[in-house]
């Protein structure tokens, strides 16, 4: 068996962030933060935005459920943000078509709660009507605002005009009396506890509407919905004071309207031409989508067992380390094997991520995915002292050659990680994480043997 030739990790050409820390814990216990997660549909989910930032920025644990890796999902349309960048708005900007999708989804949710079509229509019409709210500039000062208008599709400049509150779709400054009654500073993104879809004044089907008031989760914790009674402008202002949630409650919708423009030429006999005018209208988002951080079972257990910076809840009770070891082993039969490999490589400074897309158990990154490409694709196997045991995935020469070629085409190396347990270790001994103290690890790097290269090396010698 030839000695392995180690190759340095390949650094990515473009790096847009700085390296903070290998783990979400501080040296010496300073500024220690206990994060919280929960088990939902056999997945470990982190909901708190501060916990998400802590876990991903320091160690790159987990991935956003709506993003490729870093949880940075936004409903805002990038092209519209660029188009209206001079409007000084701090809310997401979406198209009218996309907003209608959210309205249709909210209709489906309310129908599932037992409301009839008439009630659903009235509720959504009342909830999605244009709002008159103060805009906030980047420095937090109030901006005397209106809906931002754009004359014609080719116009490049944007303007904000002060109009009366009766003009729907416009945003105006409140009077001092309204400010005293409401809140001095408005935050245009609501709290996740206040779910969309507003109720109506009618007392019909009151039992169904009360049932609809509670927020619940749809499509595997991707969206929150609910129903609320109609509120006064003062109540709306107080609601907007809530801290920013992880999904916007207020959005700016780009809408078009036709307006008549009188020609400057007096010989046109007063003929008017219709011109499409684009404007941004502030509306409430009836279907709010929240992005959470999803941890793999190995990552979650490492944060609980090795670092002690995460508490995992099932329902209202936090689970102990022994209970998590038992539950994760039931959810994933080979969890013990994959976690031992994960713990081993994390302890050596690598950042292991799920290697499913390359047909392996783990991918090993130096520092993290934003800085380097993965160096190794790892397959973990649990064997005894004689390298015998029921292998998780027996490899034939054909499958091994195909897997090695796939890994090499992605500029990685295939590694077999053998977790060697003593022959006298029983299943009862492996029922607790303490069994890892008796486990030995052997790494084996698989490379192709090229006959022509072998002959050239011999000729040089």
CSV table of N, CA and C in Angstrom, one decimal, residues 313-380:
chain,number,residue,atom,x,y,z
A,313,UNK,N,-35.4,20.9,21.7
A,313,UNK,CA,-36.7,20.6,22.4
A,313,UNK,C,-37.5,19.7,21.5
A,314,UNK,N,-38.3,18.9,22.1
A,314,UNK,CA,-39.4,18.2,21.4
A,314,UNK,C,-40.7,18.5,22.2
A,315,UNK,N,-41.5,19.4,21.6
A,315,UNK,CA,-42.6,19.9,22.4
A,315,UNK,C,-42.1,21.0,23.3
A,316,UNK,N,-42.4,20.8,24.6
A,316,UNK,CA,-42.0,21.8,25.6
A,316,UNK,C,-40.8,21.4,26.4
A,317,UNK,N,-40.4,20.2,26.3
A,317,UNK,CA,-39.3,19.7,27.1
A,317,UNK,C,-38.0,19.6,26.3
A,318,UNK,N,-36.9,20.0,26.9
A,318,UNK,CA,-35.6,19.8,26.3
A,318,UNK,C,-35.1,18.3,26.4
A,319,UNK,N,-34.5,17.8,25.4
A,319,UNK,CA,-34.1,16.4,25.4
A,319,UNK,C,-32.6,16.3,26.0
A,320,UNK,N,-32.4,15.3,26.7
A,320,UNK,CA,-31.1,15.0,27.3
A,320,UNK,C,-30.2,14.4,26.2
A,321,UNK,N,-28.9,14.4,26.5
A,321,UNK,CA,-27.9,13.8,25.5
A,321,UNK,C,-28.2,12.4,25.3
A,322,UNK,N,-28.5,11.6,26.3
A,322,UNK,CA,-28.8,10.2,26.1
A,322,UNK,C,-30.1,10.0,25.3
A,323,UNK,N,-31.1,10.8,25.5
A,323,UNK,CA,-32.3,10.7,24.8
A,323,UNK,C,-32.1,11.1,23.3
A,324,UNK,N,-31.3,12.1,23.1
A,324,UNK,CA,-31.0,12.5,21.7
A,324,UNK,C,-30.2,11.4,21.0
A,325,UNK,N,-29.3,10.8,21.7
A,325,UNK,CA,-28.5,9.6,21.1
A,325,UNK,C,-29.5,8.5,20.7
A,326,UNK,N,-30.5,8.3,21.5
A,326,UNK,CA,-31.5,7.2,21.3
A,326,UNK,C,-32.4,7.6,20.1
A,327,UNK,N,-32.9,8.8,20.2
A,327,UNK,CA,-33.9,9.3,19.2
A,327,UNK,C,-33.2,9.4,17.8
A,328,UNK,N,-32.0,9.9,17.7
A,328,UNK,CA,-31.4,10.1,16.4
A,328,UNK,C,-31.0,8.7,15.8
A,329,UNK,N,-30.7,7.8,16.7
A,329,UNK,CA,-30.4,6.4,16.2
A,329,UNK,C,-31.6,5.7,15.7
A,330,UNK,N,-32.8,6.1,16.2
A,330,UNK,CA,-34.0,5.5,15.6
A,330,UNK,C,-34.4,6.1,14.3
A,331,UNK,N,-34.2,7.5,14.3
A,331,UNK,CA,-34.5,8.2,13.0
A,331,UNK,C,-33.6,7.8,11.9
A,332,UNK,N,-32.3,7.6,12.2
A,332,UNK,CA,-31.3,7.3,11.2
A,332,UNK,C,-30.5,6.1,11.8
A,333,UNK,N,-30.7,4.9,11.2
A,333,UNK,CA,-30.1,3.7,11.8
A,333,UNK,C,-28.6,3.7,11.8
A,334,UNK,N,-27.9,4.4,10.9
A,334,UNK,CA,-26.5,4.5,10.9
A,334,UNK,C,-26.0,5.8,11.5
A,335,UNK,N,-26.8,6.4,12.3
A,335,UNK,CA,-26.4,7.7,12.9
A,335,UNK,C,-25.1,7.5,13.8
A,336,UNK,N,-24.9,6.5,14.5
A,336,UNK,CA,-23.8,6.3,15.4
A,336,UNK,C,-22.5,6.3,14.5
A,337,UNK,N,-22.5,5.6,13.4
A,337,UNK,CA,-21.3,5.6,12.6
A,337,UNK,C,-21.0,6.9,12.0
A,338,UNK,N,-22.0,7.6,11.4
A,338,UNK,CA,-21.8,8.9,10.7
A,338,UNK,C,-21.4,9.9,11.7
A,339,UNK,N,-22.0,9.9,13.0
A,339,UNK,CA,-21.6,10.9,13.9
A,339,UNK,C,-20.2,10.7,14.4
A,340,UNK,N,-19.8,9.5,14.6
A,340,UNK,CA,-18.4,9.3,15.1
A,340,UNK,C,-17.4,9.9,14.1
A,341,UNK,N,-17.7,9.6,12.8
A,341,UNK,CA,-16.8,10.2,11.7
A,341,UNK,C,-16.9,11.7,11.7
A,342,UNK,N,-18.1,12.3,11.9
A,342,UNK,CA,-18.3,13.7,12.0
A,342,UNK,C,-17.5,14.3,13.1
A,343,UNK,N,-17.7,13.7,14.3
A,343,UNK,CA,-17.0,14.2,15.5
A,343,UNK,C,-15.5,14.2,15.3
A,344,UNK,N,-15.0,13.1,14.7
A,344,UNK,CA,-13.6,13.0,14.5
A,344,UNK,C,-13.0,14.1,13.6
A,345,UNK,N,-13.6,14.3,12.5
A,345,UNK,CA,-13.1,15.3,11.5
A,345,UNK,C,-13.3,16.7,12.0
A,346,UNK,N,-14.4,17.0,12.7
A,346,UNK,CA,-14.6,18.3,13.3
A,346,UNK,C,-13.6,18.6,14.4
A,347,UNK,N,-13.2,17.6,15.1
A,347,UNK,CA,-12.2,17.8,16.1
A,347,UNK,C,-10.8,18.0,15.5
A,348,UNK,N,-10.6,17.6,14.3
A,348,UNK,CA,-9.3,17.9,13.6
A,348,UNK,C,-9.3,19.2,12.8
A,349,UNK,N,-10.4,19.9,12.9
A,349,UNK,CA,-10.4,21.3,12.3
A,349,UNK,C,-11.1,21.3,11.0
A,350,UNK,N,-11.6,20.2,10.5
A,350,UNK,CA,-12.4,20.3,9.2
A,350,UNK,C,-13.8,20.7,9.5
A,351,UNK,N,-14.5,21.2,8.4
A,351,UNK,CA,-15.9,21.5,8.5
A,351,UNK,C,-16.6,20.5,7.6
A,352,UNK,N,-17.2,19.4,8.3
A,352,UNK,CA,-17.9,18.4,7.5
A,352,UNK,C,-19.3,18.8,7.2
A,353,UNK,N,-19.7,18.6,5.9
A,353,UNK,CA,-21.0,18.8,5.5
A,353,UNK,C,-21.6,17.5,4.8
A,354,UNK,N,-22.9,17.5,4.6
A,354,UNK,CA,-23.5,16.3,4.0
A,354,UNK,C,-23.0,16.0,2.6
A,355,UNK,N,-22.5,14.8,2.3
A,355,UNK,CA,-22.0,14.5,1.0
A,355,UNK,C,-22.9,13.8,0.1
A,356,UNK,N,-24.2,14.0,0.3
A,356,UNK,CA,-25.2,13.2,-0.5
A,356,UNK,C,-25.1,13.4,-2.0
A,357,UNK,N,-24.8,14.7,-2.4
A,357,UNK,CA,-24.7,15.0,-3.9
A,357,UNK,C,-23.6,14.3,-4.6
A,358,UNK,N,-22.6,13.8,-3.8
A,358,UNK,CA,-21.5,13.0,-4.4
A,358,UNK,C,-21.5,11.5,-4.1
A,359,UNK,N,-22.6,11.1,-3.5
A,359,UNK,CA,-22.8,9.7,-3.1
A,359,UNK,C,-22.0,9.2,-2.0
A,360,UNK,N,-21.6,10.2,-1.1
A,360,UNK,CA,-20.8,9.8,0.1
A,360,UNK,C,-21.5,10.3,1.4
A,361,UNK,N,-20.9,10.0,2.5
A,361,UNK,CA,-21.5,10.4,3.8
A,361,UNK,C,-21.1,11.9,4.1
A,362,UNK,N,-19.9,12.3,3.9
A,362,UNK,CA,-19.4,13.6,4.3
A,362,UNK,C,-18.6,14.3,3.3
A,363,UNK,N,-18.6,15.6,3.2
A,363,UNK,CA,-17.6,16.4,2.5
A,363,UNK,C,-16.8,17.2,3.5
A,364,UNK,N,-15.5,17.2,3.3
A,364,UNK,CA,-14.6,17.9,4.3
A,364,UNK,C,-14.1,19.2,3.6
A,365,UNK,N,-14.4,20.3,4.3
A,365,UNK,CA,-14.0,21.7,3.9
A,365,UNK,C,-13.0,22.2,4.9
A,366,UNK,N,-12.0,23.0,4.4
A,366,UNK,CA,-11.1,23.7,5.3
A,366,UNK,C,-11.8,25.1,5.5
A,367,UNK,N,-11.8,25.4,6.8
A,367,UNK,CA,-12.5,26.7,7.3
A,367,UNK,C,-14.0,26.7,7.0
A,368,UNK,N,-14.4,26.4,5.8
A,368,UNK,CA,-15.9,26.4,5.5
A,368,UNK,C,-16.1,26.6,4.0
A,369,UNK,N,-17.3,26.2,3.6
A,369,UNK,CA,-17.7,26.3,2.2
A,369,UNK,C,-17.4,27.7,1.5
A,370,UNK,N,-17.6,28.8,2.2
A,370,UNK,CA,-17.3,30.1,1.5
A,370,UNK,C,-15.9,30.3,1.1
A,371,UNK,N,-14.9,29.6,1.7
A,371,UNK,CA,-13.5,29.9,1.5
A,371,UNK,C,-12.8,28.9,0.6
A,372,UNK,N,-13.1,27.6,0.8
A,372,UNK,CA,-12.4,26.5,0.0
A,372,UNK,C,-13.4,25.5,-0.5
A,373,UNK,N,-13.0,24.9,-1.6
A,373,UNK,CA,-13.7,23.8,-2.1
A,373,UNK,C,-13.5,22.6,-1.2
A,374,UNK,N,-14.4,21.6,-1.3
A,374,UNK,CA,-14.3,20.4,-0.5
A,374,UNK,C,-13.0,19.6,-0.9
A,375,UNK,N,-12.3,19.1,0.0
A,375,UNK,CA,-11.0,18.4,-0.3
A,375,UNK,C,-11.3,16.9,-0.4
A,376,UNK,N,-12.2,16.4,0.4
A,376,UNK,CA,-12.4,14.9,0.5
A,376,UNK,C,-13.9,14.6,0.5
A,377,UNK,N,-14.2,13.5,-0.1
A,377,UNK,CA,-15.5,12.9,0.0
A,377,UNK,C,-15.3,11.6,0.9
A,378,UNK,N,-16.0,11.5,2.0
A,378,UNK,CA,-15.8,10.5,3.0
A,378,UNK,C,-16.9,9.5,3.0
A,379,UNK,N,-16.5,8.2,3.1
A,379,UNK,CA,-17.4,7.1,3.4
A,379,UNK,C,-17.0,6.5,4.7
A,380,UNK,N,-17.9,6.4,5.7
A,380,UNK,CA,-17.6,5.9,7.0
A,380,UNK,C,-18.2,4.5,7.1
